[in-house]
Coordinates of C-alpha atoms and ligand atoms in Angstrom, one line a residue:
X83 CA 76.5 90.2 5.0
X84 CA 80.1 90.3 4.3
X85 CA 81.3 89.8 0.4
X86 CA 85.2 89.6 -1.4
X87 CA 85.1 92.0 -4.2
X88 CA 88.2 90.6 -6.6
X89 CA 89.7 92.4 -9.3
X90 CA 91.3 90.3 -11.3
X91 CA 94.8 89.9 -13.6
X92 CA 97.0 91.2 -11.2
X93 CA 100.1 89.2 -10.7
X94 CA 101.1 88.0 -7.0
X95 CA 104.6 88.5 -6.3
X96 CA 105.8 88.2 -2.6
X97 CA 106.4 86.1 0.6
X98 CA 103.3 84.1 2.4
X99 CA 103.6 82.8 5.7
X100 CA 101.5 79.7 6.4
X101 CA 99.3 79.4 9.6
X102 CA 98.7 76.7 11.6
X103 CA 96.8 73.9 10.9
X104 CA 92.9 74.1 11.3
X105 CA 92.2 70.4 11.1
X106 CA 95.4 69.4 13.1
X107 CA 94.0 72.0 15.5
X108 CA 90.4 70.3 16.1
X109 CA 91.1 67.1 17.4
X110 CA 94.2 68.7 19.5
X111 CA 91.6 70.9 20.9
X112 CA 89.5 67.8 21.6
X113 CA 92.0 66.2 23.3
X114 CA 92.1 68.7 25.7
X115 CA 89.4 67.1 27.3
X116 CA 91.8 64.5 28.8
X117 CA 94.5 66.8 30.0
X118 CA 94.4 69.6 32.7
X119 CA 96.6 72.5 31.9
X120 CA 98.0 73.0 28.0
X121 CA 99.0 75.8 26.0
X122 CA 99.0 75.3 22.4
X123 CA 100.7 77.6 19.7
X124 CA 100.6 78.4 16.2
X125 CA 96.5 78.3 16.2
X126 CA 95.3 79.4 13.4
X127 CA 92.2 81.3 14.6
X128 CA 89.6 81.0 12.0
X129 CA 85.8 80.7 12.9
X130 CA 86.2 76.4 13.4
X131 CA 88.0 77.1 16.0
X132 CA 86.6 79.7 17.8
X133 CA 83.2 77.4 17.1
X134 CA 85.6 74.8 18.6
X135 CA 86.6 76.7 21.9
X136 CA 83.3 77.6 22.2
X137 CA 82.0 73.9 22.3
X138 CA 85.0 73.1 25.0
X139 CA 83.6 76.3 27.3
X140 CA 79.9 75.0 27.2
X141 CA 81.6 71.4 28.2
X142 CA 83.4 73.2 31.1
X143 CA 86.6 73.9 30.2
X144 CA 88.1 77.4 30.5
X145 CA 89.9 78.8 27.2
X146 CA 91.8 81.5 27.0
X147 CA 92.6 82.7 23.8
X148 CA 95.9 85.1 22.7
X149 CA 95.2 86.4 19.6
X150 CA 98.3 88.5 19.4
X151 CA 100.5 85.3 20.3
X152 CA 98.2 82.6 18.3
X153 CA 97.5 80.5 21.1
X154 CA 95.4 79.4 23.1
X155 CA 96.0 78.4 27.1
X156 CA 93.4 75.6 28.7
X157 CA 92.7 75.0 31.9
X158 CA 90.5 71.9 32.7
X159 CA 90.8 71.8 36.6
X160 CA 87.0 71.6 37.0
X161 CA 86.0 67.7 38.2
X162 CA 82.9 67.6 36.8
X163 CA 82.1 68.5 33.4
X164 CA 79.0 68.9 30.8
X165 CA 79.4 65.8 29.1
X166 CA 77.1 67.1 26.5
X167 CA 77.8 68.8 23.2
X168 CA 74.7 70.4 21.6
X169 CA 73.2 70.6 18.1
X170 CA 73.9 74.5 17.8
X171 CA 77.4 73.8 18.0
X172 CA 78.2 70.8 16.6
X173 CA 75.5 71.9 13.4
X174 CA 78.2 74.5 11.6
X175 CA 81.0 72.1 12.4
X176 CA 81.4 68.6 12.0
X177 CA 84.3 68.1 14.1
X178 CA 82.8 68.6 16.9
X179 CA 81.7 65.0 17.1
X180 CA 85.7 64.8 18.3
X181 CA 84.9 65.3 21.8
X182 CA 82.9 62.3 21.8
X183 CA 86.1 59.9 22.2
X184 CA 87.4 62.1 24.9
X185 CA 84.2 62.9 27.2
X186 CA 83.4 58.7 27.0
X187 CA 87.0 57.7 27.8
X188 CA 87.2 60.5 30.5
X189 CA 83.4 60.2 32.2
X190 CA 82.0 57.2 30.8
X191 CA 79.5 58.7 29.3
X192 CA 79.0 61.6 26.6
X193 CA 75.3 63.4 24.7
X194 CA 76.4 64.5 21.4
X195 CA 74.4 65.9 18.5
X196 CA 74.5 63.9 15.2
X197 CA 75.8 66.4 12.9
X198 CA 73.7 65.7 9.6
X199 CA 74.9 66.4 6.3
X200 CA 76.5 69.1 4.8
X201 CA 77.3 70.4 1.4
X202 CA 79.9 68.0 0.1
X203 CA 77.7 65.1 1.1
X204 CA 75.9 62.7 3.8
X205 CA 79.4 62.2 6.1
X206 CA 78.4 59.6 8.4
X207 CA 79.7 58.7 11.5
X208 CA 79.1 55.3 11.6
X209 CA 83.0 54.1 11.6
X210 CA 83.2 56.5 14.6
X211 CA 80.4 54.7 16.6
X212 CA 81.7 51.3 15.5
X213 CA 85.6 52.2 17.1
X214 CA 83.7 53.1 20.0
X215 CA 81.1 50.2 20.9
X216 CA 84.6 47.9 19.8
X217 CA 86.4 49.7 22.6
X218 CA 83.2 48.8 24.8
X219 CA 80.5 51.8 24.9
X220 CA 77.2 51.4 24.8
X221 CA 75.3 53.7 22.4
X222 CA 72.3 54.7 21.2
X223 CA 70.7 57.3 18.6
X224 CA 67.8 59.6 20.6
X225 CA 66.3 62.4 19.1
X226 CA 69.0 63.7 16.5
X227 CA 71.8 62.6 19.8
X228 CA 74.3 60.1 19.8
X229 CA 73.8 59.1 23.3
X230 CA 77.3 56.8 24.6
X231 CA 77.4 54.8 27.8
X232 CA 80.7 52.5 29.3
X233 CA 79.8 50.6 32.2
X234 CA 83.1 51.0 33.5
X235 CA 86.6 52.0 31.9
X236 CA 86.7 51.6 27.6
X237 CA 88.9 48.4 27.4
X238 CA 91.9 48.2 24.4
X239 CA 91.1 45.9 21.5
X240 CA 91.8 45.1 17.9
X241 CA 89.5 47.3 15.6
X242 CA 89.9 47.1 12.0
X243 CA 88.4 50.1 9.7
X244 CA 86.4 48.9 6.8
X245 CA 87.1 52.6 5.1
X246 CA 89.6 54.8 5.3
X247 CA 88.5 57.6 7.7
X248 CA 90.3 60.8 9.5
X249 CA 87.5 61.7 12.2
X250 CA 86.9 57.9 13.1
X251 CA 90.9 57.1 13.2
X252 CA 90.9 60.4 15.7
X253 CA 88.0 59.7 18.0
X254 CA 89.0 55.9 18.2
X255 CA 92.8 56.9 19.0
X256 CA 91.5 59.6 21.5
X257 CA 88.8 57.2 23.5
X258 CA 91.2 54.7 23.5
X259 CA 94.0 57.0 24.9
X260 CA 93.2 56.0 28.3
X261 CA 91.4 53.4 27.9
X262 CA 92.5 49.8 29.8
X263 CA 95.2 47.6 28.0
X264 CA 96.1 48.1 24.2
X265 CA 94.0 48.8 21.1
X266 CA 95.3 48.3 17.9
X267 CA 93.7 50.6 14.8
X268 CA 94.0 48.7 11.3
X269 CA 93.5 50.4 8.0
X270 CA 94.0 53.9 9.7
X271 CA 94.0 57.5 8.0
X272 CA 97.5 58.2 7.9
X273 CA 96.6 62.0 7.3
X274 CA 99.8 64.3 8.3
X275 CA 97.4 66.2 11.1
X276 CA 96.6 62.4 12.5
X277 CA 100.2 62.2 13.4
X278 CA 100.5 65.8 14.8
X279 CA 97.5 64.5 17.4
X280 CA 99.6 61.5 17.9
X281 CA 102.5 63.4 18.7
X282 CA 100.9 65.5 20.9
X283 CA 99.8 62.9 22.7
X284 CA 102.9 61.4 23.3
X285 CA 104.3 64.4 24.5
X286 CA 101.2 64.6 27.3
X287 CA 102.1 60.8 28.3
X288 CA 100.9 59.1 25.5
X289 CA 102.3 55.3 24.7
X290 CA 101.5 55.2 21.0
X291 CA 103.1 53.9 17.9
X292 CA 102.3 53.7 14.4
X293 CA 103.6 51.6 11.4
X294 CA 102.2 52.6 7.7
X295 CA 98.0 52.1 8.6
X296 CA 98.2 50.4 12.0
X297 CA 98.0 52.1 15.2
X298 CA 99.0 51.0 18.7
X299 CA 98.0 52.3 21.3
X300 CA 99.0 51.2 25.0
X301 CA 96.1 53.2 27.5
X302 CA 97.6 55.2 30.1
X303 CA 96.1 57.3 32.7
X304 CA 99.3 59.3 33.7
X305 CA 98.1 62.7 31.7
X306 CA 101.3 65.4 31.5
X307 CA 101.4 69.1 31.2
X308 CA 102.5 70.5 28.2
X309 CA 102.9 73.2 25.5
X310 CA 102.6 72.1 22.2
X311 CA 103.3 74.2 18.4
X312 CA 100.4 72.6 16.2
X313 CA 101.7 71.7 12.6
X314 CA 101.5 74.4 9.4
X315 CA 98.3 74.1 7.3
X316 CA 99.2 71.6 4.3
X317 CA 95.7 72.5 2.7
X318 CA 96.2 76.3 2.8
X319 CA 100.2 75.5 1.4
X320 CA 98.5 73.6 -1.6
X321 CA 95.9 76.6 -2.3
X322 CA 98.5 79.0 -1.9
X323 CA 101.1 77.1 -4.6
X324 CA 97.9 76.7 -6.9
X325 CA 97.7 80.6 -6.7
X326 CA 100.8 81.5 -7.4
X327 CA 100.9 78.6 -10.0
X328 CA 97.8 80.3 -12.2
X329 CA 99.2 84.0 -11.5
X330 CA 102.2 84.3 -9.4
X331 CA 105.5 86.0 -10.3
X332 CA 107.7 84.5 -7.4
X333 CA 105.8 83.4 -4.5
X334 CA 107.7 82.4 -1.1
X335 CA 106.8 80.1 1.3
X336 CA 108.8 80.3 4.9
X337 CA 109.0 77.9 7.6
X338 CA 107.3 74.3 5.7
X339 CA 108.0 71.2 5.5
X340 CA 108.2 69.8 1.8
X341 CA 108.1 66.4 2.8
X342 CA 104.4 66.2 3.9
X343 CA 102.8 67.3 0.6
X344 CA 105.4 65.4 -1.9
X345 CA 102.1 64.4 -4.1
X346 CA 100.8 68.0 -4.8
X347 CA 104.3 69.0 -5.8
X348 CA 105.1 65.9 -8.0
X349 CA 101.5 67.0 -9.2
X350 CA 101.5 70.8 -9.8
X351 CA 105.1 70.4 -11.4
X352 CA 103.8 68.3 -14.2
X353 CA 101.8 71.6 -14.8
X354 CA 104.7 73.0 -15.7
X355 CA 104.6 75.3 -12.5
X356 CA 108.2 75.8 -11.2
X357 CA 108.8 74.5 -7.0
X358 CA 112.0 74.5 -5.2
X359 CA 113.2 74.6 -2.0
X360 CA 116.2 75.8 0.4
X361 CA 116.1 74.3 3.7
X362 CA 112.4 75.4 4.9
X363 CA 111.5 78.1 2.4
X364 CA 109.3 77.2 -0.4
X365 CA 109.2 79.0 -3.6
X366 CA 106.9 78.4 -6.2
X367 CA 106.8 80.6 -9.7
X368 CA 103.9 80.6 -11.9
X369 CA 103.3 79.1 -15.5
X370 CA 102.2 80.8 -18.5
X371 CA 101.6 78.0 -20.5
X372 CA 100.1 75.0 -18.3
X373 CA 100.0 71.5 -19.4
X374 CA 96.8 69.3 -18.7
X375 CA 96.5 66.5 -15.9
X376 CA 94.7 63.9 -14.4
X377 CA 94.2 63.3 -11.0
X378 CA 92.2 61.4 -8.3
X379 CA 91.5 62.5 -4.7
X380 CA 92.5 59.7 -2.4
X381 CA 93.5 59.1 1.4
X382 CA 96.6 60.8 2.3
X383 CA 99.6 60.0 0.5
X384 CA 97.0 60.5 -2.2
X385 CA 95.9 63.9 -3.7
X386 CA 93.9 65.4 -1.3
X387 CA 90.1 66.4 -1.3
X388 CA 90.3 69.5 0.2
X389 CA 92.5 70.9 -2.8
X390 CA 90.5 69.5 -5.4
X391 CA 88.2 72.5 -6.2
X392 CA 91.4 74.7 -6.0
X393 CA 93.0 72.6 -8.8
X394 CA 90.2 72.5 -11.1
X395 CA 90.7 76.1 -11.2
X396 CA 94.1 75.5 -12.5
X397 CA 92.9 73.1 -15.1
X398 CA 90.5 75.9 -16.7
X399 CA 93.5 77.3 -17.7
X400 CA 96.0 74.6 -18.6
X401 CA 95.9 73.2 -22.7
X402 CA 93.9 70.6 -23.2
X403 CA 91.4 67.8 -21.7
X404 CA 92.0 67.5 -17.6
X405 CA 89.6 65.5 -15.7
X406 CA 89.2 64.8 -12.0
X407 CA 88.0 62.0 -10.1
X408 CA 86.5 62.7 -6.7
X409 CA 86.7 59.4 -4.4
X410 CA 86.0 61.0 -1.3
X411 CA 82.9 62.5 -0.9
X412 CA 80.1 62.3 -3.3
X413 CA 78.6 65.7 -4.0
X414 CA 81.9 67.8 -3.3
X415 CA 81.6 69.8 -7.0
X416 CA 79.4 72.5 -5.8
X417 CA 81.7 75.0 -7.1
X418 CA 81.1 73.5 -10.6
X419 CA 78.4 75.4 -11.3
X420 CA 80.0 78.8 -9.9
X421 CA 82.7 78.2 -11.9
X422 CA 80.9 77.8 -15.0
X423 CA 79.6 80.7 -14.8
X424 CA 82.9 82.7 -15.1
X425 CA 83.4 80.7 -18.3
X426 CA 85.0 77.7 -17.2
X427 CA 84.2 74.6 -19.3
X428 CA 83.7 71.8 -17.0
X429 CA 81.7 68.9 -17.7
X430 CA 80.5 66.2 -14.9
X431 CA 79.1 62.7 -15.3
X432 CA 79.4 60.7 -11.8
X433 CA 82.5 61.3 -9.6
X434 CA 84.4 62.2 -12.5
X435 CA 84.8 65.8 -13.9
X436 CA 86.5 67.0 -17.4
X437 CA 87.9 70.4 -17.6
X438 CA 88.7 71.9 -21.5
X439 CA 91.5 74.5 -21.2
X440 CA 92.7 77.0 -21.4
X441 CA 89.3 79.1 -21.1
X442 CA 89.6 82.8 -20.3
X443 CA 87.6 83.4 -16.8
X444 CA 85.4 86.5 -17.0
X445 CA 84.3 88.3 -13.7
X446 CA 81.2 87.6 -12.1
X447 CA 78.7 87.2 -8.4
X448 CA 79.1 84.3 -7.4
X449 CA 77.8 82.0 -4.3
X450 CA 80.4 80.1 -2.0
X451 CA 78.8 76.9 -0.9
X452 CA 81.7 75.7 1.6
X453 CA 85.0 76.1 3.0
X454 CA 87.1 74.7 0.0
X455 CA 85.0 75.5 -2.8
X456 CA 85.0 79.2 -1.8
X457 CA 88.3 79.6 -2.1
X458 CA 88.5 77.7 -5.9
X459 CA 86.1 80.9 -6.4
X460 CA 88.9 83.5 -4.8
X461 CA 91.5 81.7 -7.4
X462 CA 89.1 82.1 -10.1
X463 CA 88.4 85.9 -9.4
X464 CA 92.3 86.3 -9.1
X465 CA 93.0 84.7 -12.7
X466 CA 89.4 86.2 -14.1
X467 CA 89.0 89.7 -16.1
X468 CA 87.2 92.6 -14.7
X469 CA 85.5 92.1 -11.1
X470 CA 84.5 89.2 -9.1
X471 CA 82.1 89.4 -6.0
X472 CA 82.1 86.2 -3.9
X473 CA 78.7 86.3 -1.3
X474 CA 78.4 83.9 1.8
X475 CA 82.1 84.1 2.7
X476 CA 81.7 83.2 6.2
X477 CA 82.6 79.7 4.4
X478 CA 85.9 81.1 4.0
X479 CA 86.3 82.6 7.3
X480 CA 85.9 79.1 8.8
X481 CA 89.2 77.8 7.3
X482 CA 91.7 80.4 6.3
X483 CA 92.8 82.6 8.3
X484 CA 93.9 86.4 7.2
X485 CA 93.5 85.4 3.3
X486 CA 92.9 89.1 1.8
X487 CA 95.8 90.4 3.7
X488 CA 97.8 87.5 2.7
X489 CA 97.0 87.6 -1.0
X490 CA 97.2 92.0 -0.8
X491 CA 100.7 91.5 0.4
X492 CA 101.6 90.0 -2.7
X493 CA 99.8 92.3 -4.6
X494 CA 96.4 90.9 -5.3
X495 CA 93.5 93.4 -5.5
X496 CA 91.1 91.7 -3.1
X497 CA 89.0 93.2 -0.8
X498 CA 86.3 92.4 2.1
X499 CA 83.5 94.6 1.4
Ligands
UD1_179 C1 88.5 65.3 7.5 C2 88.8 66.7 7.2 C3 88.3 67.2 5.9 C4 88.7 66.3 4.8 C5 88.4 64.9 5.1 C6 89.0 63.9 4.0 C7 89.0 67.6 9.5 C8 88.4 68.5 10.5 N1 88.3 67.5 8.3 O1 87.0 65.2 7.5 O2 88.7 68.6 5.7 O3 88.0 66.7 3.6 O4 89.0 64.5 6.4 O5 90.3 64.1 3.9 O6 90.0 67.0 9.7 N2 82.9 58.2 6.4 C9 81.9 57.2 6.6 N3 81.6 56.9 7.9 C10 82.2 57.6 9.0 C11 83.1 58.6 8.7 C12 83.5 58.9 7.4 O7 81.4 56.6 5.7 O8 81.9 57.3 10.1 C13 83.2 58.5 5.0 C14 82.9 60.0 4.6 O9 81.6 60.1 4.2 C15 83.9 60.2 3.4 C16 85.1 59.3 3.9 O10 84.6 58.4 4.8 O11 83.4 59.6 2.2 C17 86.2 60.1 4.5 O12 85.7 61.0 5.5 P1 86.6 61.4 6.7 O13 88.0 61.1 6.5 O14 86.0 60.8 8.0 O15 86.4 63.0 6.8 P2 86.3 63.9 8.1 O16 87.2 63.3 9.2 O17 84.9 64.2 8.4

């Protein structure tokens, strides 16, 4: 089993280029079921979506995968396809359940296995299910499947979200992308990589509009051609800033756009961490002496979830009381414990957890329990004396793509062992 051994206190100094985005990537891939001949650039390719690709080959759908160019070319000429995705595949990666929307608008009918829980918590699928039987399937639970029937073509109508939710906001939009007449989405995630699958879908024939959480969507069954460049990673950005905020000289960030992650700057500067920008470029330069701070992870334009590990890394070492309240998922502070163990300070009663700073982070083995909260362990091994030796990193591999070579181009003494 493959393990990062860390050896801390190094300063990073350098450029990092971003990849593409892995969860703008997913339902993009999904949609693919719908279309007949794509090729899609700046993948990033990390395990999800070689899991991903995998699950669209089993359905029928031939991908072909550069991984000198970072794209990946589908052809989906075939009439028929498996309309089924199975529990192997759909077990190590929740968003799988994306092709539901597609193989139900497409065949009328789709076999997909309920995903179950995972680390961070329960994660139902019950808003997804809801979009759907709204847009007219039939569906029933049978034997750990989602089983989904429509009589005849989904039909467009009004569906309003009770909760905020990315994967439901992305099936519904994709089942009702052909579906008959116009739906209309209300209380939508309004999550950057939503509006990269919108705009990819647009660009394939789409007739889809959106105004702050409402989404129209006028079916179509005119399906285009195209190529398509997949957004940059905003989560691998914000872990990346966090890193060069705890123990970065001068880090440089080419080719983002600032705009989409305006509440982690506004955030990370009251740390004290310097950001500025020149047309795309990024530059962030780290902080000795970091202030405290409070957040809350909330539906984009909130603070995200998936850098909330990464920051309470960066409040172990900032002066004073930080706290952190999750809102998102319930059990996502597995790497509480971890961390903890390097000499963090964290306290946690409920959703809420209090970090004393600034503690001095001491090497040690540690356990990655998923994608995010492994690499809140790689920042802590980065800041911590002597060695750090982070087991089950396959975690890691699912999400971020080349990140020892990344971090040893700036300098960082990391390696795979
Ligand atoms: C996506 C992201 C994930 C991120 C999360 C929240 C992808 C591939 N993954 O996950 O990295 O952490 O958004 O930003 O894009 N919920 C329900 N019922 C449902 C669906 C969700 O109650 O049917 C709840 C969840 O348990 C959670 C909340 O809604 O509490 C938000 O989850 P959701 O936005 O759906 O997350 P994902 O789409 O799974």
């Amino acid at each position: 089993m493959q393990r990062l051994l860390i050896k801390g206190k190094n300063k990073i100094n350098g450029t990092i280029n971003i990849s593409g985005s892995k969860n703008a990537s997913l339902p993009i891939l999904a949609a693919s079921i719908l279309t007949k001949k794509l090729v899609l650039k700046n993948i990033p390719l990390v395990k999800d979506i070689f899991t991903m690709t995998d699950l669209l080959r089993f359905i029928g759908i031939k991908c072909q995968i550069s991984k000198k160019k970072n794209l990946i070319k589908i052809n989906n000429l075939k009439k028929n396809l498996n309309t089924v995705a199975p529990y192997k595949l759909v077990k190590t990666m929740r968003a799988g359940i994306l092709v539901l929307g597609p193989l139900l608008a497409k065949f009328g009918k789709a076999k997909i296995s309920l995903p179950g829980g995972c680390a961070i918590g329960s994660r139902p699928v019950d808003l997804h299910l809801m979009a759907l039987k709204k847009l007219g399937a039939r569906i029933k639970i049978k034997n750990g499947y989602i089983i989904a029937k429509s009589p005849g073509n989904l039909r467009g109508t009004n569906i309003t979200f009770p909760k905020i939710s990315v994967g439901a906001t992305e099936n519904a939009i994709l089942a009702a992308f052909c579906a008959e007449g116009i739906t209309t989405l209300n209380n939508c995630a309004i999550e950057p990589e939503v509006k990269d699958l919108i705009k990819f879908l647009n660009k394939i024939g789409g007739k889809i509009k959106f105004k702050n959480r409402k989404i129209i969507i006028v079916g179509t069954k005119k399906i285009l051609n195209t190529s398509y460049k997949i957004m940059f990673d905003r989560i691998e950005l914000g872990t990346y800033i966090i890193a060069a905020g705890i123990c970065g000289k001068k880090i440089k960030f080419p080719n983002v756009d600032a705009n989409l992650i305006k509440t982690e700057i506004k955030t990370l500067k009251k740390t004290g961490i310097n950001i500025s920008f020149d047309k795309n470029n990024l530059f962030v330069e780290g902080c000795e002496k970091l202030k405290k701070l409070n957040i809350k992870t909330e539906p984009y334009p909130g603070f995200p979830t998936d850098l909330q590990a990464q920051i309470m890394v960066l409040m172990t070492q900032a002066k004073g009381i930080s706290k952190i309240k999750e809102n998102i998922f319930e059990n996502r502070f597995m790497h509480v414990s971890e961390l903890k163990r390097m000499g963090a300070k964290i306290n946690i009663r409920n959703n809420v957890a209090t970090i004393e700073g600034p503690t001095n982070l001491s090497g040690a083995e540690v356990m990655a329990t998923d994608l995010r909260a492994s690499v809140s362990l790689v920042l802590a091994g980065l800041i911590a004396e002597n060695r750090t030796i982070i087991n089950r990193i396959y975690h890691l591999d699912r999400g971020y793509f080349s990140l020892e070579k990344k971090l040893k181009n700036c300098k960082a003494n990391i390696k795979r062992i």
